[in-house]
C-alpha positions as YAML, in Angstrom:
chain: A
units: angstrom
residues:
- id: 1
  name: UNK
  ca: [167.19, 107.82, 126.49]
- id: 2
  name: UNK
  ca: [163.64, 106.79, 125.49]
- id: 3
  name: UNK
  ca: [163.45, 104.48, 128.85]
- id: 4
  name: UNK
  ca: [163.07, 107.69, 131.05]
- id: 5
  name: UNK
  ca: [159.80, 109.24, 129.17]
- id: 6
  name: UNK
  ca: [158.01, 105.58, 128.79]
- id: 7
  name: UNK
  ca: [158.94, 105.29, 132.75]
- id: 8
  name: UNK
  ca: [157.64, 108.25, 133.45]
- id: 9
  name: UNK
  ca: [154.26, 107.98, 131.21]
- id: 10
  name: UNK
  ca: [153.88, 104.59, 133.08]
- id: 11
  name: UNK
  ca: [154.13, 106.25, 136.53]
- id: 12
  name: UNK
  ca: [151.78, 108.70, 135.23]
- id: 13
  name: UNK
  ca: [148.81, 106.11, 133.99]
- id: 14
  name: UNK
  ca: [149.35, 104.78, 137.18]
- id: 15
  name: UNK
  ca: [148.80, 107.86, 139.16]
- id: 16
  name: UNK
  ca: [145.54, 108.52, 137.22]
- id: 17
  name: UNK
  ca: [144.37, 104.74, 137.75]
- id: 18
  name: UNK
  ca: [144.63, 105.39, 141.30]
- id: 19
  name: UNK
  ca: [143.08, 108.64, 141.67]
- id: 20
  name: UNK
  ca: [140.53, 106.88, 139.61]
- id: 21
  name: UNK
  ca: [139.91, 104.03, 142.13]
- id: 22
  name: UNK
  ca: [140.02, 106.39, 144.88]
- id: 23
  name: UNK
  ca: [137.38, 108.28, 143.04]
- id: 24
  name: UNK
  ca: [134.92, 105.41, 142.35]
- id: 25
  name: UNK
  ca: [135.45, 104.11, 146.14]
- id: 26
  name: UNK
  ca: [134.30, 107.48, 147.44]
- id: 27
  name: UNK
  ca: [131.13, 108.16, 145.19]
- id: 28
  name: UNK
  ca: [130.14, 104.23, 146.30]
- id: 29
  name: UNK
  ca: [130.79, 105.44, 149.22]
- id: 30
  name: UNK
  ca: [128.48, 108.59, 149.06]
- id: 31
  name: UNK
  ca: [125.92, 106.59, 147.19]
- id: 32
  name: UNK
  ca: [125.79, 103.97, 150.02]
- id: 33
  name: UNK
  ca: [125.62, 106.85, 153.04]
- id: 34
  name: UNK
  ca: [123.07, 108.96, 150.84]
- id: 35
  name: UNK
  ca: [120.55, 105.67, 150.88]
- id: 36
  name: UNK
  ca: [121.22, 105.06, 154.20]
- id: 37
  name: UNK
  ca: [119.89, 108.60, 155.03]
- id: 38
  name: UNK
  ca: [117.05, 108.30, 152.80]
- id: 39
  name: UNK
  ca: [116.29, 104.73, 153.19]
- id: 40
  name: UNK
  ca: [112.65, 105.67, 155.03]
- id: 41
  name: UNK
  ca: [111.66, 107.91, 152.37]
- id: 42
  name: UNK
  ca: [112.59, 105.64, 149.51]
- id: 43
  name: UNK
  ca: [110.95, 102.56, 150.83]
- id: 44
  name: UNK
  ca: [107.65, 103.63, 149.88]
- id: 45
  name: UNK
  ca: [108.74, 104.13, 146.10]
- id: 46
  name: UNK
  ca: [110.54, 100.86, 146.22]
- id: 47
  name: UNK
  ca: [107.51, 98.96, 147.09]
- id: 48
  name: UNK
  ca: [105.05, 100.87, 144.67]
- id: 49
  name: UNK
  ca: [107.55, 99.58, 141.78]
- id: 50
  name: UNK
  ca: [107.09, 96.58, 142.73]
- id: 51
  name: UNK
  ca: [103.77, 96.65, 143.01]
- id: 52
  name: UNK
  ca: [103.88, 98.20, 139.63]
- id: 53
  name: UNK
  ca: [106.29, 95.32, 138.20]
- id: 54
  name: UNK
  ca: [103.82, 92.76, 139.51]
- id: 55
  name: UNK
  ca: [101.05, 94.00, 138.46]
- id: 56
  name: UNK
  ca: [102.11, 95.11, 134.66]
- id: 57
  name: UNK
  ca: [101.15, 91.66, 133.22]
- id: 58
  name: UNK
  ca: [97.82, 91.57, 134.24]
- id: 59
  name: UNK
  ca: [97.06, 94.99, 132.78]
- id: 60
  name: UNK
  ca: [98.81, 93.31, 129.31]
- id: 61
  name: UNK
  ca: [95.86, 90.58, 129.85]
- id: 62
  name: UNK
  ca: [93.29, 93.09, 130.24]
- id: 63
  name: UNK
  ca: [94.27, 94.96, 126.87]
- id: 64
  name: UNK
  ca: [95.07, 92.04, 125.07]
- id: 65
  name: UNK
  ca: [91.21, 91.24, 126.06]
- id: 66
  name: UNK
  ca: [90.30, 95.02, 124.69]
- id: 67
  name: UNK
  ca: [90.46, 97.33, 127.12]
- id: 68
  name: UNK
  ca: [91.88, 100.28, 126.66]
- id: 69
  name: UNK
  ca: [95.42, 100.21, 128.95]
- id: 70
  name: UNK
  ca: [94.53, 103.43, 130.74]
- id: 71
  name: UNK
  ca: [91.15, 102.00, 131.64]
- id: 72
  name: UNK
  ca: [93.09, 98.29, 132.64]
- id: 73
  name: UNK
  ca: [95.35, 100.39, 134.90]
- id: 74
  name: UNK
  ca: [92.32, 102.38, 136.34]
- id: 75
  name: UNK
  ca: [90.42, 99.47, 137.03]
- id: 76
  name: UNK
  ca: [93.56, 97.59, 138.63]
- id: 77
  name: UNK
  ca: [94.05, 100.59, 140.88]
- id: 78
  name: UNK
  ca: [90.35, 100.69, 142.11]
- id: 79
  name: UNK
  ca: [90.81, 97.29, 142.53]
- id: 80
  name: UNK
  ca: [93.75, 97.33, 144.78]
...
C-alpha cells in the first residue's frame, strides 16, 4: 500500500521539475529576445563600463599618489 503514495509523490516532483525547466527555458528565452530589442540602446552603456573598468586602475594610481578620487576621476574625464 505505501508503493502507490511514494509513486505518486515521484510523479509529482517530476511534474514540478518540468514545469520548472519549462519555466527557466522561457525567461532565457525572454531575456535573450528583450536584448535583442534593446541591443542599440544598451551598447552605449556597455562600452562606458568598459571604459569605466579600464580606466579604474589608473584613478587608484592617481589617489595612491594623493589626489583626492573625485578629483582623479575628474581629471581622467577631462582627459578623455
Amino acid at each position: 500500500m505505501s508503493r502507490a503514495p511514494r509513486g505518486r509523490a515521484v510523479q509529482a516532483a517530476a511534474i514540478r521539475v518540468e514545469r520548472q525547466v519549462m519555466f527557466w527555458a522561457a525567461a532565457f528565452a525572454s531575456l535573450m529576445l528583450a536584448l535583442w530589442l534593446l541591443s542599440g540602446i544598451l551598447l552605449p552603456f556597455i562600452v562606458g563600463f568598459a571604459i569605466a573598468f579600464l580606466l579604474t586602475p589608473l584613478t587608484d594610481r592617481l589617489e595612491r599618489i594623493g589626489l583626492h578620487r573625485a578629483v582623479a576621476a575628474l581629471l581622467i574625464v577631462m582627459l578623455v
